[in-house]
Amino acid sequence: MTCDDARSRLDALLDGELSPSDAAAVQQHLGECSACARAFEELRAASHWLREGLVHYQAPDVLKASIQRALREQQTAARPRRTVVRWLMLAAAGVAIAVASSAITYAVARRGSRSASVAGEVLASHIRSLMPGHLIDVASNDTHNVKPWFDGRVNLSPAVPPLDSANFVLVGGRLDYVDSHAAAVVVYRRRQHVINVYSWPESGADEATRQTSSNGYHLVYWRRAGIEYWAASDLNPAELAQFVALYARAGP
Ligand SMILES: [Zn+2]
């Protein structure tokens, strides 16, 4: 079996639509060809994102519209098959993450390789969170619903201050995994801009806020009382700084 033969059957393999002998032939090729095996893993991951989006979560209309628009702009005239849509979503996310991550990495390289790689992971996670089904595990604009949700799920109790009066609307929270940490993520919104606030315990001295930007995304890092924080958004830097000041003031 050639690589082209295998690639054309990956989607059907994923969906269990191949005959047993065809499936075995593709599986054998995947066992021998790391490039096709990697392609299959990426397809599986993309499919997983899409499935989660369909099952668990209705994206806010603004987000849904922007994702649909992005997909529409990339579509060719013909109505794409399911595989094409999957690859488009994967490609769109992958390219955005790769481009933005490398720039972020460059921007914070002076702070050492660890910070650079954490910034890249936070940014990748932020972009991933904007795909359907990834933004929130607990959806609520009530602090008293969101804060207790983290109990027993992460080993810190993140600050979840109500900031509606400053026009930063609480959307909910989720768990994420960044830099080998289970991270608490508290999600806010201003207009159509999502703000993800990541936090996890990290020993070391307090550090003042530092901002870095890349491709329209902005990250603010700070550390206080043994907790490392990252806020990520495409909100403009001035408003994001205002948000961080309010959020950090409410922290433990
Ligand atoms: Zn191959």
XYZ file of C-alpha atoms and ligand atoms in Angstrom:
253
model
C 0.000 0.000 0.000
C 1.341 3.456 -0.928
C 1.158 6.539 1.268
C -1.495 8.010 -1.025
C -3.595 4.861 -0.729
C -3.271 4.973 3.036
C -4.040 8.713 3.324
C -7.191 8.362 1.258
C -8.465 5.733 3.703
C -7.607 7.393 7.043
C -10.975 9.026 7.465
C -12.844 5.809 6.788
C -10.509 3.955 9.141
C -11.221 6.448 11.890
C -14.945 5.989 11.423
C -14.735 2.203 11.247
C -16.045 2.174 7.695
C -13.347 -0.007 6.107
C -13.689 -3.709 5.480
C -11.620 -5.823 7.890
C -9.009 -6.586 5.222
C -8.743 -2.941 4.120
C -8.471 -1.811 7.740
C -5.724 -4.345 8.361
C -3.807 -3.160 5.291
C -3.987 0.486 6.382
C -3.042 -0.426 9.946
C -0.042 -2.326 8.629
C 1.050 0.718 6.641
C 0.640 2.937 9.723
C 2.863 0.542 11.605
C 5.597 0.929 9.014
C 5.253 4.614 8.016
C 5.724 7.213 10.730
C 4.545 10.079 8.485
C 1.190 8.443 7.820
C 0.928 7.348 11.452
C 1.415 10.974 12.511
C -1.186 12.125 9.982
C -3.631 9.614 11.417
C -2.995 10.828 14.972
C -3.598 14.425 13.890
C -6.804 13.431 12.178
C -7.889 11.555 15.277
C -7.168 14.609 17.448
C -9.051 16.940 15.103
C -11.959 14.558 15.010
C -11.956 14.416 18.799
C -12.168 18.225 19.019
C -15.055 18.301 16.613
C -16.907 15.509 18.347
C -16.527 17.200 21.730
C -17.829 20.387 20.210
C -20.902 18.622 18.917
C -21.639 16.725 22.080
C -20.776 18.905 25.033
C -21.103 22.518 24.247
C -22.923 25.054 22.184
C -20.414 27.780 21.328
C -21.590 31.341 21.821
C -23.059 32.736 18.618
C -20.255 35.212 18.100
C -17.639 32.499 18.369
C -19.625 30.118 16.200
C -20.058 32.751 13.533
C -16.372 33.583 13.453
C -15.336 29.936 13.185
C -17.900 29.295 10.475
C -16.725 32.372 8.612
C -13.108 31.220 8.851
C -14.085 27.826 7.501
C -16.173 29.325 4.723
C -13.323 31.543 3.602
C -11.042 28.568 3.259
C -13.472 26.354 1.447
C -13.174 25.829 -2.247
C -16.227 26.183 -4.425
C -17.220 22.556 -4.026
C -18.952 21.532 -0.842
C -16.163 19.831 1.113
C -16.414 16.332 2.349
C -16.230 15.735 6.077
C -12.535 14.913 5.841
C -11.780 18.217 4.183
C -13.583 20.115 6.931
C -11.614 18.242 9.561
C -8.333 18.998 7.863
C -9.262 22.625 7.364
C -9.996 23.041 11.054
C -6.840 21.250 11.991
C -4.783 23.239 9.514
C -6.280 26.555 10.615
C -5.566 25.840 14.270
C -2.166 24.349 13.574
C -0.938 27.216 11.457
C -2.183 29.814 13.909
C -0.558 28.006 16.807
C 2.725 27.475 14.978
C 3.050 31.049 13.750
C 1.927 32.686 16.958
C 3.927 30.343 19.164
C 7.198 30.951 17.390
C 6.797 34.709 17.668
C 5.841 34.478 21.334
C 8.790 32.215 21.927
C 11.065 34.798 20.385
C 9.490 37.637 22.369
C 10.028 36.039 25.740
C 13.236 34.169 24.956
C 15.224 36.526 27.144
C 13.323 35.207 30.132
C 14.732 31.761 29.582
C 13.633 28.676 27.752
C 11.151 27.556 30.366
C 9.114 30.770 30.272
C 9.243 30.778 26.493
C 7.879 27.280 26.255
C 5.190 28.005 28.868
C 4.116 31.097 26.931
C 3.887 29.003 23.790
C 1.792 26.402 25.587
C -0.522 29.003 27.098
C -1.015 30.609 23.706
C -1.667 27.272 22.014
C -4.158 26.407 24.750
C -5.874 29.781 24.394
C -6.281 29.313 20.638
C -7.499 25.737 21.123
C -10.042 26.966 23.667
C -11.669 29.085 20.964
C -12.576 25.983 18.972
C -16.057 24.600 19.571
C -16.362 22.632 22.775
C -13.135 23.764 24.386
C -13.858 27.041 26.109
C -15.645 26.018 29.279
C -16.375 22.977 31.413
C -18.648 24.868 33.783
C -20.729 27.624 32.217
C -21.962 30.267 34.601
C -21.709 33.994 35.167
C -22.063 33.440 38.911
C -18.878 33.351 40.992
C -20.621 31.085 43.498
C -21.122 28.410 40.831
C -17.716 28.641 39.189
C -15.400 28.851 42.193
C -16.621 25.701 44.017
C -16.497 23.767 40.747
C -12.689 23.768 40.975
C -12.710 22.141 44.448
C -11.057 18.752 44.242
C -10.271 19.205 40.542
C -7.104 21.299 40.912
C -4.863 21.885 43.903
C -5.632 25.551 44.244
C -8.756 27.633 44.574
C -8.549 30.217 41.795
C -9.849 33.720 42.251
C -13.189 34.179 40.471
C -14.044 37.803 41.168
C -17.270 39.268 39.767
C -16.107 42.006 37.387
C -19.390 42.752 35.610
C -19.385 46.287 36.944
C -16.181 46.862 34.950
C -17.756 45.181 31.898
C -15.695 42.007 32.161
C -18.315 39.273 32.152
C -17.621 35.940 33.815
C -18.334 33.101 31.364
C -17.234 30.046 33.348
C -14.256 27.847 34.041
C -12.448 24.792 32.811
C -9.508 22.536 33.517
C -6.546 22.599 31.197
C -3.082 21.134 31.083
C -0.142 23.484 30.577
C 3.572 22.992 31.225
C 2.934 19.660 32.964
C 0.462 21.314 35.339
C -3.246 20.850 35.771
C -4.314 24.473 35.401
C -7.460 26.187 36.598
C -8.792 28.430 33.854
C -11.298 31.152 34.633
C -12.942 32.585 31.537
C -14.213 36.121 31.076
C -15.443 38.026 28.078
C -15.422 41.659 27.020
C -17.524 42.283 23.925
C -16.593 39.371 21.635
C -13.126 38.918 23.149
C -12.472 35.883 25.338
C -10.049 36.243 28.249
C -8.602 33.036 29.671
C -6.908 33.294 33.090
C -4.666 30.299 33.831
C -3.317 29.592 37.289
C -1.408 26.826 39.005
C 0.812 26.562 42.101
C 4.432 27.472 41.404
C 6.986 28.114 44.115
C 9.302 31.113 43.906
C 9.344 34.826 44.567
C 6.496 37.083 43.462
C 6.909 38.615 40.015
C 5.248 41.729 38.647
C 3.061 41.528 35.551
C 4.764 41.291 32.179
C 3.013 41.443 28.868
C 3.979 39.973 25.544
C 2.123 40.047 22.249
C 2.057 38.067 19.062
C -0.158 38.077 15.977
C -2.993 39.878 17.715
C -2.834 37.771 20.874
C -1.618 39.176 24.175
C -0.363 37.324 27.220
C 0.154 38.742 30.693
C 2.197 36.794 33.199
C 2.566 37.342 36.929
C 3.294 35.323 40.015
C 1.947 35.975 43.482
C 1.838 34.031 46.735
C 3.078 30.816 45.171
C 0.689 30.868 42.230
C 1.647 31.488 38.606
C -0.909 33.336 36.477
C -1.246 33.818 32.733
C -4.007 35.866 31.140
C -4.472 35.353 27.400
C -6.722 37.257 25.019
C -7.019 39.077 21.716
C -8.438 42.027 23.637
C -6.288 45.126 23.136
C -3.319 45.448 25.532
C -4.701 48.462 27.419
C -8.000 46.770 28.269
C -6.271 43.491 29.057
C -3.961 45.338 31.460
C -7.034 46.885 33.071
C -8.577 43.440 33.429
C -5.410 41.965 34.965
C -5.182 44.823 37.481
C -8.763 44.165 38.607
C -8.378 40.395 38.626
C -5.045 40.417 40.458
C -6.410 42.759 43.122
C -9.116 40.221 43.883
C -6.651 37.325 44.087
C -5.611 35.560 47.285
Zn 2.914 6.351 4.441
